CSV table of C-alpha atoms in Angstrom, one decimal:
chain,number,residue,atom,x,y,z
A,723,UNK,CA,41.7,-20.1,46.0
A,724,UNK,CA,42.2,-17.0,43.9
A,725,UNK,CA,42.2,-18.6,40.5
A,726,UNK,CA,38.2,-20.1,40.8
A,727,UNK,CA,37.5,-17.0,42.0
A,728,UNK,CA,39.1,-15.8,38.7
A,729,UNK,CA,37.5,-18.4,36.2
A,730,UNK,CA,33.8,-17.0,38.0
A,731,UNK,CA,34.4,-13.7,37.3
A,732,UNK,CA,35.9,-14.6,33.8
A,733,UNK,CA,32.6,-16.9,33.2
A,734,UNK,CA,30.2,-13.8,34.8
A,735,UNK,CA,32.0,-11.5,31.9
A,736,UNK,CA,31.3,-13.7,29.2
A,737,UNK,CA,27.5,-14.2,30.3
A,738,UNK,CA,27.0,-10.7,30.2
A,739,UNK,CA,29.0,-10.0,27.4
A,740,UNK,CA,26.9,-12.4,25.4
A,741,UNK,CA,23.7,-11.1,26.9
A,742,UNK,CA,24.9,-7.5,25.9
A,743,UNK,CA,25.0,-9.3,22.5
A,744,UNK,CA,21.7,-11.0,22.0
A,745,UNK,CA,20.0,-7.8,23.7
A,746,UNK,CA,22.0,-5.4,20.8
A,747,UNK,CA,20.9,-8.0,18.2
A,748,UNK,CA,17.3,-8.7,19.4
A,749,UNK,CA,16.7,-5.0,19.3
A,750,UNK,CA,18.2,-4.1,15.9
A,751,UNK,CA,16.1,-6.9,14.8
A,752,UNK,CA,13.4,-5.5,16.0
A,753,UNK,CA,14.0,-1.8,14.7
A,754,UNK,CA,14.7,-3.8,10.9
A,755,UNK,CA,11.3,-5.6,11.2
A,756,UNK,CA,9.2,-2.3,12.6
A,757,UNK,CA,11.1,-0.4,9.5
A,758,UNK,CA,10.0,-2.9,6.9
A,759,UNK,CA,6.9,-3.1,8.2
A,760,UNK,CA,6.3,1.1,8.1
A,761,UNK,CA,7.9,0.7,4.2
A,762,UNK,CA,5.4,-1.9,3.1
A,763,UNK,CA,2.3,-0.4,4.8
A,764,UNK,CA,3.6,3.2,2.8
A,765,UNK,CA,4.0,0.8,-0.5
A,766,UNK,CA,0.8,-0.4,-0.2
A,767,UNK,CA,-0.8,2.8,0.0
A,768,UNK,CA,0.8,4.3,-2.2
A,769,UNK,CA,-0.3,1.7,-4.8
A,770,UNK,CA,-3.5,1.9,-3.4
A,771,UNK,CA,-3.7,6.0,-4.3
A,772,UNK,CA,-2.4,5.2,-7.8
A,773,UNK,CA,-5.4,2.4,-8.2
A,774,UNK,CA,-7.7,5.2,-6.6
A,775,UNK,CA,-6.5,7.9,-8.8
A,776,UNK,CA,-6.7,5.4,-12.0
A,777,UNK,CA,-10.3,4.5,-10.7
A,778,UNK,CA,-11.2,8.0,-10.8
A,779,UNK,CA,-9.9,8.8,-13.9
A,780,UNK,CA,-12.0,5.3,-15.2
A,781,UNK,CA,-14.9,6.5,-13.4
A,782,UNK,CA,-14.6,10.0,-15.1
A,783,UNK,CA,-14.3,9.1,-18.4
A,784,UNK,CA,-17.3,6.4,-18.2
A,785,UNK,CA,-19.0,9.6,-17.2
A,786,UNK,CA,-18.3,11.5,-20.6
A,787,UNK,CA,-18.9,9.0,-22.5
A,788,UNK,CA,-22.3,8.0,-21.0
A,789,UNK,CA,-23.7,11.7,-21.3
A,790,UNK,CA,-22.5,11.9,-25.0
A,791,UNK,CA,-24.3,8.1,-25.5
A,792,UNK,CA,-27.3,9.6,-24.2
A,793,UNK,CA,-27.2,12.9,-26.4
A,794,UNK,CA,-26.8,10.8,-29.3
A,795,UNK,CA,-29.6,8.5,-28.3
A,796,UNK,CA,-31.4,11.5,-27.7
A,797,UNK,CA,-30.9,13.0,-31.0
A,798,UNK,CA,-32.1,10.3,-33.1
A,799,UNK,CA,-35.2,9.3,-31.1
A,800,UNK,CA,-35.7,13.2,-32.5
A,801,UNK,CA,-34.6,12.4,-35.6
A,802,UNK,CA,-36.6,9.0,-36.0
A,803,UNK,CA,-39.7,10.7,-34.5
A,804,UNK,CA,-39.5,13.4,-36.9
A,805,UNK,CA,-39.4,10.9,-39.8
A,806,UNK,CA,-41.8,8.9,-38.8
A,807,UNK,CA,-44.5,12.3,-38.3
A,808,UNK,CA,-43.8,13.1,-41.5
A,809,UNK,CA,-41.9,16.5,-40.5
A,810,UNK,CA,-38.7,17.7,-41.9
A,811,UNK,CA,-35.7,15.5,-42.5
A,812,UNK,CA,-32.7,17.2,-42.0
């Protein structure tokens, strides 16, 4: 009688043995996916910063050139105005 009560308790050990197991690797799985998720999310923004920044800097020096395109628009309508009145060429 003593040795199936042995090979139950033996068989009870192993089932939680295993389930100790599969919880441990379940859980670092888990811990792995949440991690790679948290790196990818700080990737992605920080690529997204760099396309801001970049943007910015686009943005920036569209502004520069537009306000010097305009001043030298601006000077020869002045300059072809002044021609065309007959006033001083310089």
């Amino acid at each position: 009688m003593p040795q199936p009560v042995l090979h139950t308790l033996w068989a009870l050990a192993g089932v939680l043995v295993g389930y100790a197991a599969s919880t441990a690797y379940h859980r670092r799985r888990t811990r792995a996916r949440a991690l790679n998720a948290r790196l990818i999310r700080a990737s992605d923004a920080n690529h997204l910063n760099t396309l801001r920044a970049r943007l910015a800097k686009q943005r920036a020096a569209d502004e520069v050139l537009t306000a010097a395109t305009d001043t030298v628009d601006a000077a020869y309508a002045r300059l072809i105005r002044d021609s065309q009145e007959g006033g001083p060429t310089p």
